[in-house]
Amino acid sequence: MCPHPDEFSEEILTVEMWVSGDFVITDVMNSEVCEATKPEVKCEECPLPMFFMRSIYFLMQTLFTIGYGDSVAPSKSHVELSMACVFMLFGVFGYGLTIANMTSVLANLDVVNMRFRREMDIIARWISFRSIPEKLKEQIRLHFLYLNRTQGGMLDYALFSSLPPKLTQDIASMQLDFLQAVPFFNPIYRSQTFLLDIANVLSRRIYSPGSQILYQNERQRELIVILEGRAEVYVHGNPKCVGCLTPGDFMGDYQLLFGTINQVGLRSLDCTVVLVLSFEALTNVLNHPNQNHFGFLSMGSHFRNSSDQGALDTIKMSREQMEAISRSASHAHESKTAKIHNMMEETDAVAKGYILYPDSKIHVYWDIFALLSTVYYLIVLPVRMASHFGKSSLQTSFNTSYLIDYVADCMFILDMVLRTWFYAYTSYESGRSEVVTDCQRIKQKYMSSKRFKLDLFASFPLDITSVIFGYHLLWRIPKTCRLLQIPRIVSDLQRHLDSSMEVTMTEVHVSSLLMLIYSILISVWSSAGWYSLRSGESAYKSIYWAFTTLTTVGYGDFVPETFAQTCYVFVVGSVGATFCAAIVANVTSFFHDVEISEDSIDHKVKTSKLFMERHNQHQSQVKNLQDYFDLVESNQGGFNDDIFLNQAVPEHLKANLLTYLTQSMVLNCDLFAGCESGFKRKLMLSLEQSFFVAESVITTASKYLDGMYFVKKGMVEIFSDAGGGSLKLERQVEVDEYFAEGCLVHHWGKQPFMARSSIDTELWFLSRSTFYILMDFFPKVQLVLCNIDNKSRQSARRSSMKTIQKSAENFRKMKSNYIHPDNYFIQFWIGLVLVVILYNIIVLPFRVAYMENHEITFTWLFMDYCGDAILAIDVFIRASTLAYYNNNRLVVERGKIWSHYLKSGKLKWHLISFVPIETITLAMPTLCPLWSLQFWSLLRINRTFRSVEMPYFFNWVETSLSKVGVKVPKNILRVGKLLMLILLTAHLVSCCFFMIANFDQHANANSPLNQRNWANEEGLIDSSPSCPGDPVDSSAYIRQYVASMYFAIATLTTVGYGDITAQEDSMTEIFFATVLLVIGTAIYTFVIALLEDIVSQLDVTSSLYKEKLNTVAKYMQIQGIPDSIKSKTVAYYENLWRTQKGIKGSKLFQYMPRSLSIEMKHDMISGLLNSTFFVKDSAPDIVTSLLNALTFEVYLPDDILFYEGEKCDTLYFIYSGEIGYFTSGNVRFQTVHNCPVGECSFFLFEPTLCTAKSVDTSESFQLKMEDFIACLARNRQLRPYIEYFEQNKDILLSAKSSTRKMLQNFSSTKMSKMLATEKHNPIPKGVILPSSPVREIWDAAALMFVVIFVIKIPIQISFSDTGVNRFEFLLDSALDLFFVVDVYARNMHFAVTKDGFLVTNPKEFRKIYMTKEFRLDALSIVPASIVGYCADVDRRTYGFLRLFELIRVLRFGK
């Protein structure tokens, strides 16, 4: 109930309540004030709606973190202050949840497009990093645009990999009609099963216009079937195509079946979709046991001598095709003339039809006009309505200012006419792009669209009725429905810029433009509404209020004063806060990935290092791994080309890109000079990428090679043994050169040289097994094998000559006096230039703004011109002497350095920054109110233009620190850069804000009443300034600077305390503050986006594990998996998390470079390999190949490796743990560890003799039979293995016989009974397991008591000087006693888990506790507080003595 107005002053104003501080309510309830100032309000009535709305208003500005400060909780009301704290906490979390939900909504609104955009950004970064040529870049762009239009930007393998096999087969069967048109696959000759097998191995490719599908004169062996689009057949030397393939046509079947070269080439005319049957896929089907009747392998993998009717029909059709192509080529000239004539006729027809094509530039200009006109509508109408509403006159009629509106109306009507009859469009029906110019189809398309209905409604002239009824503005409100067309107009503009002007407008640009437009519209609408409710207030103030509210800054200098204004602010504040959250969420979606990926470098480093350390790998290997990932991240942009291309692009584009990356190396190799082009292309696609940091050993006598290396980047030093343990430098292998080529044909028992990378080096590796496969595929190239030794020797002689030439070249380079970009001097120099740039940015604006009436001193002149000298020298260095890398080659010629400097675009900024504008002071020393030092500094402000290079300098400094071994975490660097940006922005803002106030103070020096600026109100500036005058002392300008920085930071961070604000009567300050609010919101948005991205990637490993575990749990729940299997699955993943952070071992080895992975496997199981059949006697390179094929797996207790009698297709190398051999009666008769398991059955190709089961948690490397056979085949070791097997099979048979005897001995009933009961290690008495309820309760209590300490001890120190009462001491002592018992329990009774294994032996877990945690726990139970209590110290000292106990906070995580 409201009090009576006469009693209001006594009952309300004398009580500390929030109502008493709200002037809107007090002005109404206090009759004395109300009658004088509120004549429109009935003062004797209780305004309950006002009370309610002001309460909601207070909650709104608190929950949305606006905080005007006009309605606040009083400082003496503890209840209301507590409630206000609760509301503020809810507001922070609620606003944070709003941002998070908006981010999630925007991310899931079009998750396919978001994923596509992310992938395209990654591809664009890689293309830029690798300097891909324009033609290939355009092919990639067109390919992915078509892919985005047709299947959401997802590659085929991503679309079909998750489908079940049956559904995949059903989809493949849809291609049978295309396949059966090929003569060899005629259903008359082939069974339905065979055709389905072929259909299942077909792959689908999409070729962008102008892409090469088949290469002439190359042995490609691929069948191409056109699904969509068109492809032209061409012959070298003939400028015109000799044929055209359309959907259903095919080519390449003859070359596929008979192994011949392509007589013609094939390339796409537009976006062409094809089905491809590769030679490998066909071989896999034909070599299947069900297809033995073909005899494909026995015929040499071709059908040249086959009597198969399908093959004969293929020969016949191929001859007909070649004859047709020959005839077409002979008539090329006549066809070309006819085609030109037809094109001219078509052009004339088009010209007569007045059709605007989709690639016309007119579309771009028209889209810009449409966008500007729409925004004009949406701005002008609310502004006019606000103006008339403020004058209480909405009944307006036509006036001349509406002429612009009607011109825009007429243009939109013209737009409808053009879209109905003249706007051609591109159709993608029937698998090809077609420009539709038929007027009827154009009309039908537009009039059936939603756009036509919206255009019709918005263009309907309702405002004509204002001639009769008036209210002209209200009749034009329907025009605002064009707001819904803004996204479509921007999308059209994006498409037309790309098609007509080749200007790429990315999704980031589109979203930024839309955010800008919507921000302007909401700001205008909000300020217009406020202006209409605040009669007599200027438009500038309304805009200022709108920005302070929408950006949630809320200074509180302009607040609602009436019930209507309060309601309006409630709506605007709610909408504005939500819109601000949407902007933050939208920007965040660009910064941070749609999904957490395993490609994170930090994730790979973390999991790999943990695995290596757990398996006791040498620290040098751990360092090599860290160096490898650092190199990939810093020098390679985070890309491993081989992995990236496999994941990001389809096979045919990957082939084009790999060809570009490797062609210079392969073509420069003398060994393959006489080989056919198809072989070279296959060779380029078969290379494997690897990286080596500076001073890394590539190969030694103990590191065996099984192939040759090509140098793509960096330099490799080749050393030979000079005797006596010393090495001799033989030669240096530079970019596009190669080494170890002799390893392709010889199995080196000992390396003849040592190779080491002298700098960070990128190598591409050709393995011997790959080389053998290629030679089998290209029989003619086998002649290279006969000459490769001779060529290798000739190459060595040429390399010695090259060494001499390089020496001469190096001498010439030394004389050219260049500076190497990796030189320590240049790294120091860049840091020095960065310091000078920061000096100019900070000092010059400060002197202009604050150092009033100061003179130019020698110190300032010396510092300024020293900085100028450094910057001038920097320009000279970068323009003439600083060498640079171009295509991995060091360029040192001064002419090229100068040209490179000009192309960099930095020259213009350097010239602008060097213009000596300050020489004006020679003629005009001052310009009051700027005295000499201020005016001098203002004229030198162009020196700050070098700040555009700061990102470049920061990256250079970061790289330099990394090279000298200083590893700064990248997240700290990102936060540091952002913090520096905020501080520099705040510094510049504070200088400008104070200058505005100072200028106003000087302008009104003779009339103090007109001095309306914030600095004067704060008393920071002299009320009677003079120029010249006394210099402002340092204490004064420090106070001014601090106050200005306080305002700047409070605004940029959107805190907006409101104690320092723009003076409401100063239009300049109001405008400046409005602009600053926009900048502050942008910075605030970027801060949140960056921090969200950092937090999301902070622990990718944990997030990936949780996501995987949740997916598995959901699957098991849906499938109704039994609880026993559920618990075992969960136990497996928990063990995997404890030991390997949830990543399988095989995946971890894939993270590592190939050389390091093989070296680590060799170190772990070299002893097992030396005792394994065949492997122990194999050449080192064969062992290396087998190591590369090994996979790593973890087995839990009672996991089965194999059952008795099943096919043994896996050989196990047990690295840790124990494996038990069991009889058919489940009797364990042998336990083994650290040995091969299944060796006899594996090499004898026989069923297993017994069952193998894991006794405890064990780790093993596994070799699959198919991998073993493939390894032998690749290295041409099948025949040697058979010979070895025949000579040594007695060893296997003997081991098999002994195992059988053991099984027979343990098959007796008595022995079975003795061993039937498994022996388990019992848990010692008194040991408490980590999973027991007692342990869980104990740990929960310990955590709760630690929290009590964290809260209580600071209170004891801060808020009391009295003594310690007995009850408090007894309570503290009881908690201390608990932790003393805790130390004893952890020492004697609490079992622990280490590396995934449960440790229950008291001696072992006591040792673990004493070495890891005991020191901190012992320090935390030091009884210092008991001594203090006995000494009768005060409560504060007692709290200080208890600070030791806060050490337990370090164990919060545990």
PDB file of C-alpha atoms in Angstrom, residues 370-371 373-379 381-382 385 409 412 416 446 450-462 473-489 518 521 525:
ATOM      1  CA  ALA A 370      18.467  -0.781 -53.973  1.00  0.00           C
ATOM      2  CA  LEU A 371      20.379  -1.214 -50.721  1.00  0.00           C
ATOM      3  CA  SER A 373      17.221   3.258 -51.070  1.00  0.00           C
ATOM      4  CA  THR A 374      15.967   0.635 -48.624  1.00  0.00           C
ATOM      5  CA  VAL A 375      18.148   1.994 -45.839  1.00  0.00           C
ATOM      6  CA  TYR A 376      16.984   5.517 -46.752  1.00  0.00           C
ATOM      7  CA  TYR A 377      13.334   4.433 -46.329  1.00  0.00           C
ATOM      8  CA  LEU A 378      14.050   2.847 -42.960  1.00  0.00           C
ATOM      9  CA  ILE A 379      15.924   5.891 -41.635  1.00  0.00           C
ATOM     10  CA  LEU A 381      10.422   7.519 -41.968  1.00  0.00           C
ATOM     11  CA  PRO A 382      11.045   7.084 -38.186  1.00  0.00           C
ATOM     12  CA  MET A 385       7.561  10.569 -37.390  1.00  0.00           C
ATOM     13  CA  ASP A 409       9.354   4.402 -55.375  1.00  0.00           C
ATOM     14  CA  PHE A 412      11.597   0.106 -57.286  1.00  0.00           C
ATOM     15  CA  MET A 416       9.950  -5.055 -60.697  1.00  0.00           C
ATOM     16  CA  TYR A 446      10.047 -13.959 -60.576  1.00  0.00           C
ATOM     17  CA  LYS A 450       8.293 -14.585 -52.401  1.00  0.00           C
ATOM     18  CA  ARG A 451      10.252 -11.547 -53.504  1.00  0.00           C
ATOM     19  CA  PHE A 452       7.529 -10.556 -55.966  1.00  0.00           C
ATOM     20  CA  LYS A 453       4.835 -10.598 -53.273  1.00  0.00           C
ATOM     21  CA  LEU A 454       6.929  -8.462 -50.947  1.00  0.00           C
ATOM     22  CA  ASP A 455       7.825  -6.024 -53.746  1.00  0.00           C
ATOM     23  CA  LEU A 456       4.168  -5.738 -54.720  1.00  0.00           C
ATOM     24  CA  PHE A 457       3.052  -4.965 -51.162  1.00  0.00           C
ATOM     25  CA  ALA A 458       5.859  -2.438 -50.573  1.00  0.00           C
ATOM     26  CA  SER A 459       5.226  -0.663 -53.915  1.00  0.00           C
ATOM     27  CA  PHE A 460       1.457  -0.343 -53.523  1.00  0.00           C
ATOM     28  CA  PRO A 461       0.748   3.467 -53.360  1.00  0.00           C
ATOM     29  CA  LEU A 462      -1.265   3.596 -50.119  1.00  0.00           C
ATOM     30  CA  LEU A 473       3.488   9.452 -42.843  1.00  0.00           C
ATOM     31  CA  LEU A 474       1.321   6.648 -41.450  1.00  0.00           C
ATOM     32  CA  TRP A 475       0.333   5.513 -44.959  1.00  0.00           C
ATOM     33  CA  ARG A 476       3.998   5.116 -45.856  1.00  0.00           C
ATOM     34  CA  ILE A 477       4.723   2.703 -43.017  1.00  0.00           C
ATOM     35  CA  PRO A 478       4.197  -0.395 -45.280  1.00  0.00           C
ATOM     36  CA  LYS A 479       7.302   0.709 -47.180  1.00  0.00           C
ATOM     37  CA  THR A 480       9.375  -0.409 -44.187  1.00  0.00           C
ATOM     38  CA  CYS A 481       8.635  -4.059 -45.010  1.00  0.00           C
ATOM     39  CA  ARG A 482      11.578  -3.774 -47.389  1.00  0.00           C
ATOM     40  CA  LEU A 483      13.640  -4.395 -44.264  1.00  0.00           C
ATOM     41  CA  LEU A 484      13.049  -8.102 -44.946  1.00  0.00           C
ATOM     42  CA  GLN A 485      14.781  -7.757 -48.326  1.00  0.00           C
ATOM     43  CA  ILE A 486      18.095  -6.446 -47.006  1.00  0.00           C
ATOM     44  CA  PRO A 487      19.741  -9.896 -46.604  1.00  0.00           C
ATOM     45  CA  ARG A 488      18.620 -10.856 -50.114  1.00  0.00           C
ATOM     46  CA  ILE A 489      19.921  -7.610 -51.645  1.00  0.00           C
ATOM     47  CA  TYR A 518      21.059  -3.275 -38.591  1.00  0.00           C
ATOM     48  CA  LEU A 521      18.707   1.168 -38.107  1.00  0.00           C
ATOM     49  CA  TRP A 525      14.790   3.975 -34.445  1.00  0.00           C
TER      50      TRP A 525
END
